Amino acid sequence: QGSELSGWAMGRWTYEGIDLNHNFADLNTALWDAEDNDLVPHEFPNHYIPIPEYYTLTNATVAPETRAVIDWMQRYPFVLSANLHGGELVVTYPFDMTRSYWKAQELTPTADDGVFRWLATVYATSNLAMASEDRRLCHYDDFARHGNIINGANWHTVPGSMNDFSYLHTNCFEITVELSCDKFPHASELPAEWENNRESLLLYMEQVGTGTPG
């Protein structure tokens, strides 16, 4: 259809009708319920949270792609990750799901909010498109006013996100990078998109070693 004629939902669901961006186990609700009942950490963990039994059943609505990624994450102790999306220019960080389940938007920081904000800022400030003085709005939200970063839940709630799952199940710090205003850029635009993000990707990966002994 061409990049200008594709809607935001194009390509969002699998053939089976599953949105992979919302398909990971919701560990947030279990943690917050345990916190509200003073069960953390002596009776319920606040990290390495186990996957609920209902999610592992054979008839659970879990895509094979999601199961494969979870198996991969459990085999390797990743500490840093990034989800690459399109359609906006902003970096989001957990939590992605609002703590008040009825709210579509709500600031919902993690216990490591300072670290997440730093990681998001590293990417956003070195991204050529986000840092440009000619930075324009993609749609309606002026993310530049906030340094082109935002708490995911404070933008829109995403239950079952990979970011929240990575953080709560494996202790991996993961952000989402919205790479471009155009969700489906033309092939001729890809070299420029790569240049916009090349340094950001390198600097982001280098944060794994920041602050560690030499």
Coordinates of N, CA and C in Angstrom, one line a residue:
Q1 N 0.8 -1.2 0.0 CA 0.0 0.0 0.0 C 0.8 1.3 0.0
G2 N 2.1 1.1 0.3 CA 2.9 2.4 0.4 C 2.9 2.9 1.8
S3 N 4.0 3.5 2.2 CA 4.2 3.9 3.6 C 3.1 5.0 4.0
E4 N 2.7 5.8 3.1 CA 1.8 6.9 3.5 C 0.3 6.4 3.6
L5 N 0.1 5.2 3.1 CA -1.3 4.7 3.0 C -1.5 3.5 4.0
S6 N -0.6 3.2 4.8 CA -0.7 2.1 5.8 C -1.1 2.7 7.2
G7 N -2.1 2.2 7.8 CA -2.6 2.6 9.1 C -1.7 2.1 10.2
W8 N -1.9 2.6 11.4 CA -1.1 2.3 12.5 C -1.2 0.8 12.9
A9 N -2.4 0.2 12.5 CA -2.6 -1.2 12.9 C -2.0 -2.2 11.9
M10 N -1.6 -1.7 10.7 CA -1.1 -2.6 9.7 C 0.1 -3.4 10.2
G11 N 0.0 -4.8 10.1 CA 1.1 -5.6 10.5 C 1.2 -5.9 12.0
R12 N 0.2 -5.4 12.7 CA 0.2 -5.5 14.2 C 0.0 -6.9 14.7
W13 N -0.9 -7.7 14.0 CA -1.3 -9.0 14.5 C -0.8 -10.1 13.7
T14 N -0.6 -11.3 14.3 CA -0.1 -12.4 13.6 C -1.3 -13.0 12.8
Y15 N -1.0 -14.0 12.0 CA -2.1 -14.7 11.3 C -3.2 -15.3 12.2
E16 N -2.7 -15.7 13.4 CA -3.7 -16.2 14.4 C -4.5 -15.1 15.1
G17 N -4.1 -13.8 14.8 CA -4.8 -12.7 15.5 C -4.3 -12.3 16.8
I18 N -3.0 -12.6 17.0 CA -2.4 -12.3 18.3 C -1.5 -11.1 18.2
D19 N -1.6 -10.1 19.1 CA -0.8 -8.9 19.1 C 0.5 -9.3 19.9
L20 N 1.6 -9.5 19.3 CA 2.8 -10.0 20.0 C 3.3 -8.9 21.0
N21 N 2.9 -7.7 20.8 CA 3.4 -6.6 21.7 C 2.6 -6.7 23.0
H22 N 1.5 -7.5 23.1 CA 0.7 -7.6 24.3 C 0.6 -9.0 24.8
N23 N 1.5 -9.9 24.3 CA 1.3 -11.3 24.5 C 2.2 -12.0 25.6
F24 N 3.0 -11.2 26.2 CA 3.8 -11.8 27.3 C 3.0 -11.9 28.6
A25 N 3.5 -12.7 29.5 CA 2.7 -12.9 30.8 C 2.7 -11.6 31.6
D26 N 1.5 -11.3 32.1 CA 1.3 -10.1 32.9 C 1.8 -10.4 34.3
L27 N 3.0 -10.0 34.6 CA 3.6 -10.2 36.0 C 3.4 -9.0 36.8
N28 N 3.0 -7.9 36.2 CA 2.8 -6.6 37.0 C 1.7 -6.8 38.0
T29 N 0.5 -7.3 37.6 CA -0.6 -7.4 38.4 C -0.3 -8.3 39.7
A30 N 0.4 -9.4 39.4 CA 0.7 -10.3 40.6 C 1.6 -9.5 41.6
L31 N 2.6 -8.8 41.0 CA 3.5 -8.1 41.9 C 2.8 -7.0 42.7
W32 N 2.0 -6.2 42.0 CA 1.3 -5.1 42.7 C 0.3 -5.6 43.7
D33 N -0.4 -6.7 43.4 CA -1.3 -7.3 44.4 C -0.6 -7.8 45.6
A34 N 0.6 -8.4 45.4 CA 1.4 -8.8 46.5 C 1.9 -7.6 47.4
E35 N 2.3 -6.6 46.7 CA 2.7 -5.4 47.4 C 1.6 -4.8 48.2
D36 N 0.4 -4.7 47.7 CA -0.8 -4.2 48.4 C -1.1 -5.0 49.6
N37 N -0.7 -6.3 49.6 CA -1.0 -7.2 50.7 C 0.2 -7.5 51.6
D38 N 1.2 -6.6 51.4 CA 2.5 -6.7 52.2 C 3.1 -8.1 52.2
L39 N 3.2 -8.7 51.0 CA 3.8 -10.0 50.8 C 5.2 -9.9 50.2
V40 N 5.6 -8.7 49.8 CA 6.9 -8.5 49.1 C 7.9 -8.0 50.1
P41 N 9.1 -8.6 50.2 CA 9.6 -9.7 49.4 C 9.6 -11.0 50.1
H42 N 9.1 -11.1 51.4 CA 9.3 -12.3 52.2 C 8.4 -13.5 51.7
E43 N 7.2 -13.2 51.1 CA 6.4 -14.2 50.5 C 6.2 -14.2 49.0
F44 N 6.5 -13.1 48.4 CA 6.4 -12.9 47.0 C 7.6 -12.1 46.5
P45 N 8.3 -12.6 45.5 CA 9.5 -11.9 45.0 C 9.2 -10.6 44.2
N46 N 10.1 -9.7 44.3 CA 10.0 -8.5 43.5 C 10.9 -8.5 42.2
H47 N 11.5 -9.6 42.0 CA 12.3 -9.8 40.7 C 12.4 -11.3 40.5
Y48 N 12.8 -11.7 39.3 CA 12.7 -13.1 38.9 C 11.4 -13.7 39.2
I49 N 10.3 -13.0 38.9 CA 9.0 -13.4 39.2 C 8.6 -14.6 38.3
P50 N 8.2 -15.7 38.8 CA 7.8 -16.9 38.0 C 6.6 -16.6 37.1
I51 N 6.6 -17.3 36.0 CA 5.5 -17.2 35.0 C 4.3 -17.9 35.6
P52 N 3.1 -17.3 35.6 CA 1.9 -17.9 36.2 C 1.6 -19.2 35.4
E53 N 1.0 -20.2 36.2 CA 0.7 -21.5 35.6 C -0.3 -21.4 34.5
Y54 N -1.3 -20.5 34.5 CA -2.3 -20.4 33.5 C -1.6 -20.1 32.1
Y55 N -0.5 -19.4 32.2 CA 0.2 -18.9 31.0 C 0.9 -20.1 30.3
T56 N 1.2 -21.1 31.0 CA 2.0 -22.2 30.5 C 1.1 -23.3 29.9
L57 N -0.2 -23.2 30.1 CA -1.1 -24.3 29.6 C -1.1 -24.4 28.1
T58 N -1.3 -25.5 27.5 CA -1.2 -25.7 26.1 C -2.3 -24.9 25.4
N59 N -3.4 -24.7 26.0 CA -4.5 -23.9 25.4 C -4.5 -22.4 25.7
A60 N -3.4 -22.0 26.3 CA -3.3 -20.5 26.6 C -3.0 -19.8 25.2
T61 N -3.5 -18.6 25.2 CA -3.4 -17.8 23.9 C -2.0 -17.2 23.9
V62 N -1.0 -18.0 23.6 CA 0.4 -17.5 23.5 C 0.9 -17.9 22.2
A63 N 1.4 -17.0 21.4 CA 1.9 -17.2 20.1 C 3.2 -18.1 20.2
P64 N 3.5 -18.9 19.2 CA 4.7 -19.7 19.2 C 6.0 -18.7 19.2
E65 N 5.8 -17.6 18.5 CA 6.9 -16.6 18.5 C 7.2 -16.1 19.9
T66 N 6.1 -15.9 20.7 CA 6.3 -15.4 22.1 C 7.0 -16.5 22.9
R67 N 6.5 -17.7 22.8 CA 7.1 -18.8 23.6 C 8.6 -19.0 23.2
A68 N 8.9 -18.8 21.9 CA 10.3 -19.0 21.5 C 11.2 -17.9 22.1
V69 N 10.7 -16.6 22.1 CA 11.5 -15.5 22.7 C 11.7 -15.7 24.2
I70 N 10.6 -16.2 24.9 CA 10.8 -16.4 26.3 C 11.8 -17.5 26.6
D71 N 11.8 -18.6 25.8 CA 12.8 -19.7 26.0 C 14.2 -19.1 25.8
W72 N 14.3 -18.3 24.8 CA 15.6 -17.6 24.4 C 16.1 -16.7 25.6
M73 N 15.2 -15.9 26.2 CA 15.5 -15.1 27.3 C 15.9 -15.9 28.5
Q74 N 15.3 -17.0 28.7 CA 15.6 -17.8 29.9 C 17.0 -18.6 29.7
R75 N 17.4 -18.8 28.5 CA 18.6 -19.5 28.3 C 19.9 -18.5 28.4
Y76 N 19.7 -17.3 28.1 CA 20.8 -16.3 28.1 C 20.5 -15.2 29.1
P77 N 21.4 -14.9 30.0 CA 21.2 -13.8 31.0 C 21.4 -12.4 30.4
F78 N 20.5 -12.0 29.5 CA 20.6 -10.7 29.0 C 20.4 -9.6 30.1
V79 N 21.1 -8.5 30.0 CA 21.0 -7.4 31.0 C 20.4 -6.1 30.4
L80 N 20.5 -6.0 29.1 CA 20.1 -4.8 28.4 C 19.4 -5.2 27.1
S81 N 18.3 -4.5 26.7 CA 17.6 -4.9 25.5 C 16.8 -3.6 25.0
A82 N 16.5 -3.7 23.8 CA 15.6 -2.6 23.2 C 14.6 -3.2 22.2
N83 N 13.4 -2.8 22.3 CA 12.3 -3.1 21.4 C 12.3 -2.0 20.3
L84 N 12.4 -2.3 19.0 CA 12.4 -1.3 18.0 C 11.0 -1.3 17.3
H85 N 10.4 -0.1 17.4 CA 9.0 0.1 16.8 C 9.1 1.2 15.8
G86 N 8.0 1.5 15.2 CA 7.9 2.7 14.3 C 6.6 3.4 14.4
G87 N 6.6 4.6 13.8 CA 5.4 5.4 13.8 C 5.4 6.6 14.7
E88 N 6.5 6.8 15.5 CA 6.7 7.9 16.4 C 8.2 8.1 16.6
L89 N 8.5 9.2 17.2 CA 9.9 9.5 17.6 C 10.0 9.7 19.1
V90 N 10.2 8.7 19.9 CA 10.3 8.8 21.3 C 10.8 7.5 21.8
V91 N 11.4 7.5 23.0 CA 11.9 6.3 23.7 C 11.1 6.1 25.0
T92 N 10.5 5.0 25.1 CA 9.7 4.7 26.3 C 10.4 3.7 27.2
Y93 N 10.1 3.7 28.5 CA 10.7 2.8 29.4 C 9.7 2.4 30.4
P94 N 9.9 1.2 31.1 CA 8.9 0.6 32.0 C 8.6 1.5 33.2
F95 N 7.5 1.2 33.8 CA 6.5 0.2 33.4 C 5.7 0.6 32.2
D96 N 5.3 -0.4 31.4 CA 4.4 -0.1 30.2 C 2.9 -0.2 30.6
M97 N 2.6 -0.9 31.7 CA 1.3 -1.1 32.1 C 0.9 -0.2 33.3
T98 N -0.2 0.4 33.3 CA -0.6 1.3 34.4 C -1.0 0.5 35.6
R99 N -0.6 1.0 36.8 CA -0.9 0.3 38.0 C -2.4 0.3 38.3
S100 N -3.1 1.4 38.0 CA -4.5 1.5 38.1 C -5.1 0.9 36.8
Y101 N -5.7 -0.3 36.9 CA -6.0 -1.1 35.7 C -7.0 -0.4 34.8
W102 N -7.8 0.6 35.4 CA -8.9 1.2 34.7 C -8.4 2.5 33.9
K103 N -7.1 2.8 34.1 CA -6.6 4.0 33.5 C -5.8 3.7 32.2
A104 N -6.1 4.5 31.2 CA -5.4 4.3 29.9 C -4.0 5.0 30.0
Q105 N -3.8 6.0 30.9 CA -2.5 6.6 31.0 C -2.3 6.9 32.5
E106 N -1.1 6.6 33.0 CA -0.8 6.8 34.4 C 0.7 6.6 34.6
L107 N 1.4 7.6 35.2 CA 2.8 7.5 35.5 C 3.0 6.3 36.4
T108 N 3.8 5.3 35.9 CA 4.0 4.1 36.7 C 5.4 3.7 36.6
P109 N 6.3 4.3 37.5 CA 7.7 4.0 37.4 C 8.1 2.7 38.1
T110 N 9.2 2.2 37.7 CA 9.7 1.0 38.4 C 10.6 1.5 39.6
A111 N 11.1 0.5 40.4 CA 12.0 0.8 41.4 C 13.3 1.3 40.9
D112 N 13.6 1.1 39.6 CA 14.9 1.5 39.0 C 14.6 2.6 38.0
D113 N 13.7 3.5 38.3 CA 13.3 4.6 37.4 C 14.4 5.4 36.9
G114 N 15.4 5.7 37.8 CA 16.5 6.6 37.5 C 17.4 5.9 36.4
V115 N 17.6 4.6 36.5 CA 18.4 3.9 35.5 C 17.7 3.9 34.2
F116 N 16.4 3.6 34.2 CA 15.6 3.5 33.0 C 15.6 4.9 32.3
R117 N 15.4 6.0 33.1 CA 15.4 7.3 32.5 C 16.7 7.6 31.8
W118 N 17.8 7.2 32.5 CA 19.2 7.4 31.9 C 19.3 6.7 30.6
L119 N 18.9 5.4 30.6 CA 19.1 4.6 29.4 C 18.3 5.2 28.2
A120 N 17.0 5.6 28.5 CA 16.2 6.2 27.5 C 16.8 7.6 27.0
T121 N 17.4 8.3 27.9 CA 18.0 9.6 27.6 C 19.2 9.4 26.7
V122 N 20.0 8.4 27.0 CA 21.2 8.1 26.2 C 20.8 7.9 24.8
Y123 N 19.8 7.1 24.6 CA 19.4 6.9 23.2 C 18.8 8.1 22.5
A124 N 17.9 8.8 23.2 CA 17.2 9.9 22.6 C 18.1 11.1 22.3
T125 N 19.1 11.4 23.2 CA 20.0 12.5 22.9 C 21.0 12.3 21.8
S126 N 21.2 11.0 21.5 CA 22.2 10.7 20.5 C 21.5 10.3 19.2
N127 N 20.2 10.3 19.1 CA 19.5 10.0 17.9 C 19.3 11.2 17.1
L128 N 19.8 11.2 15.9 CA 19.9 12.4 15.0 C 18.5 13.0 14.8
A129 N 17.5 12.2 14.6 CA 16.2 12.7 14.3 C 15.6 13.4 15.5
M130 N 15.7 12.7 16.7 CA 15.1 13.2 17.9 C 15.9 14.5 18.4
A131 N 17.2 14.5 18.2 CA 18.0 15.6 18.7 C 18.0 16.8 17.8
S132 N 17.5 16.7 16.6 CA 17.6 17.7 15.6 C 16.8 19.0 16.0
E133 N 17.4 20.1 15.7 CA 16.8 21.4 16.0 C 15.5 21.6 15.1
D134 N 15.5 20.9 14.0 CA 14.3 20.9 13.1 C 13.3 19.8 13.4
R135 N 13.4 19.2 14.6 CA 12.5 18.2 15.1 C 11.1 18.6 15.0
R136 N 10.3 17.8 14.3 CA 8.8 18.2 14.1 C 8.0 17.1 14.8
L137 N 6.7 17.5 15.1 CA 5.8 16.5 15.6 C 5.5 15.4 14.6
C138 N 5.5 14.2 15.1 CA 5.0 13.1 14.2 C 3.5 13.2 14.1
H139 N 2.8 13.3 15.2 CA 1.4 13.3 15.2 C 0.9 14.5 16.1
Y140 N 0.5 14.1 17.3 CA -0.1 15.1 18.2 C 0.7 15.4 19.5
D141 N 1.5 14.4 19.9 CA 2.3 14.5 21.1 C 3.6 15.2 20.9
D142 N 3.9 16.2 21.8 CA 5.1 16.9 21.7 C 6.1 16.3 22.6
F143 N 6.8 15.2 22.3 CA 7.7 14.5 23.1 C 9.0 15.3 23.3
A144 N 9.3 16.2 22.4 CA 10.5 17.0 22.5 C 10.5 17.8 23.8
R145 N 9.4 18.2 24.3 CA 9.3 18.9 25.6 C 9.8 18.2 26.8
H146 N 9.8 16.8 26.6 CA 10.2 16.0 27.7 C 11.5 15.2 27.4
G147 N 12.3 15.8 26.5 CA 13.5 15.1 26.1 C 13.4 13.9 25.2
N148 N 12.2 13.8 24.6 CA 11.9 12.6 23.7 C 11.9 11.3 24.4
I149 N 11.6 11.3 25.7 CA 11.5 10.1 26.5 C 10.2 10.2 27.3
I150 N 9.6 9.0 27.6 CA 8.4 9.0 28.4 C 8.2 7.6 29.1
N151 N 7.7 7.6 30.3 CA 7.3 6.4 30.9 C 6.2 5.7 30.1
G152 N 6.4 4.5 29.7 CA 5.4 3.8 28.8 C 4.0 3.9 29.2
A153 N 3.7 3.7 30.5 CA 2.3 3.7 31.0 C 1.8 5.1 31.0
N154 N 2.6 6.1 31.0 CA 2.2 7.5 31.0 C 1.8 7.9 29.6
W155 N 2.2 7.1 28.6 CA 1.8 7.4 27.2 C 0.5 6.6 26.9
H156 N 0.6 5.3 27.0 CA -0.6 4.5 26.9 C -0.3 3.1 27.5
T157 N -1.2 2.5 28.2 CA -1.0 1.3 28.9 C -0.8 0.1 27.9
V158 N 0.1 -0.7 28.2 CA 0.4 -1.9 27.4 C 0.5 -3.1 28.3
P159 N -0.6 -3.8 28.6 CA -0.5 -5.0 29.4 C 0.2 -6.1 28.7
G160 N 1.0 -6.9 29.4 CA 1.7 -8.0 28.7 C 2.8 -7.6 27.8
S161 N 3.5 -6.5 28.0 CA 4.6 -6.1 27.1 C 5.8 -6.8 27.4
M162 N 6.7 -6.9 26.4 CA 8.0 -7.6 26.5 C 8.9 -6.8 27.5
N163 N 8.8 -5.5 27.5 CA 9.6 -4.7 28.4 C 9.4 -5.0 29.8
D164 N 8.1 -5.0 30.2 CA 7.8 -5.3 31.6 C 8.1 -6.8 32.0
F165 N 7.9 -7.7 31.1 CA 8.2 -9.1 31.3 C 9.7 -9.3 31.5
S166 N 10.5 -8.7 30.6 CA 11.9 -8.8 30.7 C 12.4 -8.3 32.0
Y167 N 11.9 -7.2 32.5 CA 12.4 -6.6 33.7 C 12.0 -7.5 34.9
L168 N 10.7 -7.9 35.0 CA 10.2 -8.6 36.1 C 10.6 -10.1 36.2
H169 N 10.8 -10.7 35.0 CA 11.1 -12.2 34.9 C 12.5 -12.5 34.9
T170 N 13.3 -11.6 34.2 CA 14.7 -12.0 33.9 C 15.7 -10.9 34.4
N171 N 15.2 -9.8 35.0 CA 16.0 -8.6 35.4 C 16.7 -7.9 34.3
C172 N 16.3 -8.1 33.0 CA 16.8 -7.4 31.9 C 16.2 -6.1 31.8
F173 N 17.0 -5.0 31.6 CA 16.4 -3.7 31.4 C 16.2 -3.4 29.9
E174 N 14.9 -3.2 29.6 CA 14.5 -3.1 28.2 C 13.7 -1.9 28.0
I175 N 14.0 -1.1 26.9 CA 13.2 0.0 26.5 C 12.6 -0.2 25.2
T176 N 11.7 0.7 24.8 CA 11.1 0.7 23.4 C 11.5 1.9 22.7
V177 N 12.1 1.8 21.5 CA 12.5 2.9 20.7 C 11.5 3.0 19.5
E178 N 10.8 4.1 19.5 CA 10.0 4.5 18.3 C 10.9 5.2 17.3
L179 N 11.3 4.5 16.3 CA 12.4 4.9 15.4 C 12.1 6.1 14.5
S180 N 10.9 6.2 14.0 CA 10.6 7.1 12.9 C 9.1 7.5 12.9
C181 N 8.9 8.7 12.4 CA 7.5 9.1 12.3 C 6.7 8.2 11.3
D182 N 7.4 7.7 10.3 CA 6.8 6.9 9.3 C 7.0 5.4 9.7
K183 N 5.9 4.8 9.9 CA 5.9 3.4 10.4 C 6.5 2.4 9.3
F184 N 6.3 2.8 8.1 CA 6.8 2.0 6.9 C 7.5 2.8 6.0
P185 N 8.8 3.2 6.3 CA 9.5 4.1 5.4 C 9.9 3.4 4.1
H186 N 10.0 4.2 3.0 CA 10.4 3.6 1.8 C 11.8 3.0 1.8
A187 N 12.1 2.1 1.0 CA 13.5 1.5 0.9 C 14.5 2.6 0.7
S188 N 14.2 3.6 0.0 CA 15.2 4.7 -0.3 C 15.5 5.5 0.9
E189 N 14.7 5.4 2.0 CA 14.9 6.2 3.2 C 15.6 5.4 4.2
L190 N 15.8 4.1 4.0 CA 16.4 3.3 5.1 C 17.9 3.7 5.4
P191 N 18.7 4.0 4.4 CA 20.1 4.5 4.8 C 20.0 5.7 5.8
A192 N 19.1 6.6 5.5 CA 19.1 7.8 6.4 C 18.5 7.4 7.8
E193 N 17.6 6.4 7.9 CA 17.1 5.9 9.1 C 18.2 5.2 9.9
W194 N 19.0 4.5 9.2 CA 20.2 3.8 9.8 C 21.1 4.8 10.4
E195 N 21.4 5.9 9.7 CA 22.3 6.9 10.2 C 21.7 7.6 11.4
N196 N 20.4 7.8 11.4 CA 19.8 8.4 12.6 C 19.9 7.6 13.8
N197 N 20.0 6.3 13.7 CA 20.0 5.4 14.9 C 21.3 4.7 15.2
R198 N 22.3 4.8 14.2 CA 23.5 4.0 14.4 C 24.3 4.3 15.7
E199 N 24.5 5.6 15.9 CA 25.3 6.0 17.1 C 24.5 5.8 18.4
S200 N 23.2 5.9 18.3 CA 22.3 5.7 19.4 C 22.4 4.2 19.9
L201 N 22.3 3.3 18.9 CA 22.4 1.9 19.2 C 23.8 1.5 19.8
L202 N 24.8 2.1 19.3 CA 26.2 1.8 19.9 C 26.3 2.3 21.3
L203 N 25.9 3.6 21.5 CA 26.0 4.2 22.8 C 25.1 3.4 23.8
Y204 N 24.0 3.0 23.4 CA 23.0 2.3 24.3 C 23.7 1.0 24.7
M205 N 24.3 0.2 23.8 CA 24.9 -1.0 24.1 C 26.1 -0.8 25.1
E206 N 26.8 0.3 24.9 CA 27.9 0.6 25.8 C 27.5 0.8 27.2
Q207 N 26.3 1.1 27.5 CA 25.8 1.3 28.9 C 25.9 0.1 29.7
V208 N 26.0 -1.1 29.1 CA 26.2 -2.3 29.8 C 27.4 -2.3 30.7
G209 N 28.5 -1.6 30.2 CA 29.7 -1.5 31.0 C 29.9 -0.3 31.8
T210 N 28.9 0.7 31.7 CA 29.1 1.9 32.4 C 29.1 1.7 33.9
G211 N 30.1 2.3 34.6 CA 30.1 2.2 36.0 C 30.6 0.9 36.6
T212 N 31.1 0.0 35.8 CA 31.6 -1.2 36.3 C 33.1 -1.1 36.5
P213 N 33.7 -1.9 37.4 CA 35.2 -1.8 37.6 C 35.9 -2.1 36.3
G214 N 37.1 -1.4 36.1 CA 37.8 -1.6 34.9 C 38.6 -2.9 34.9

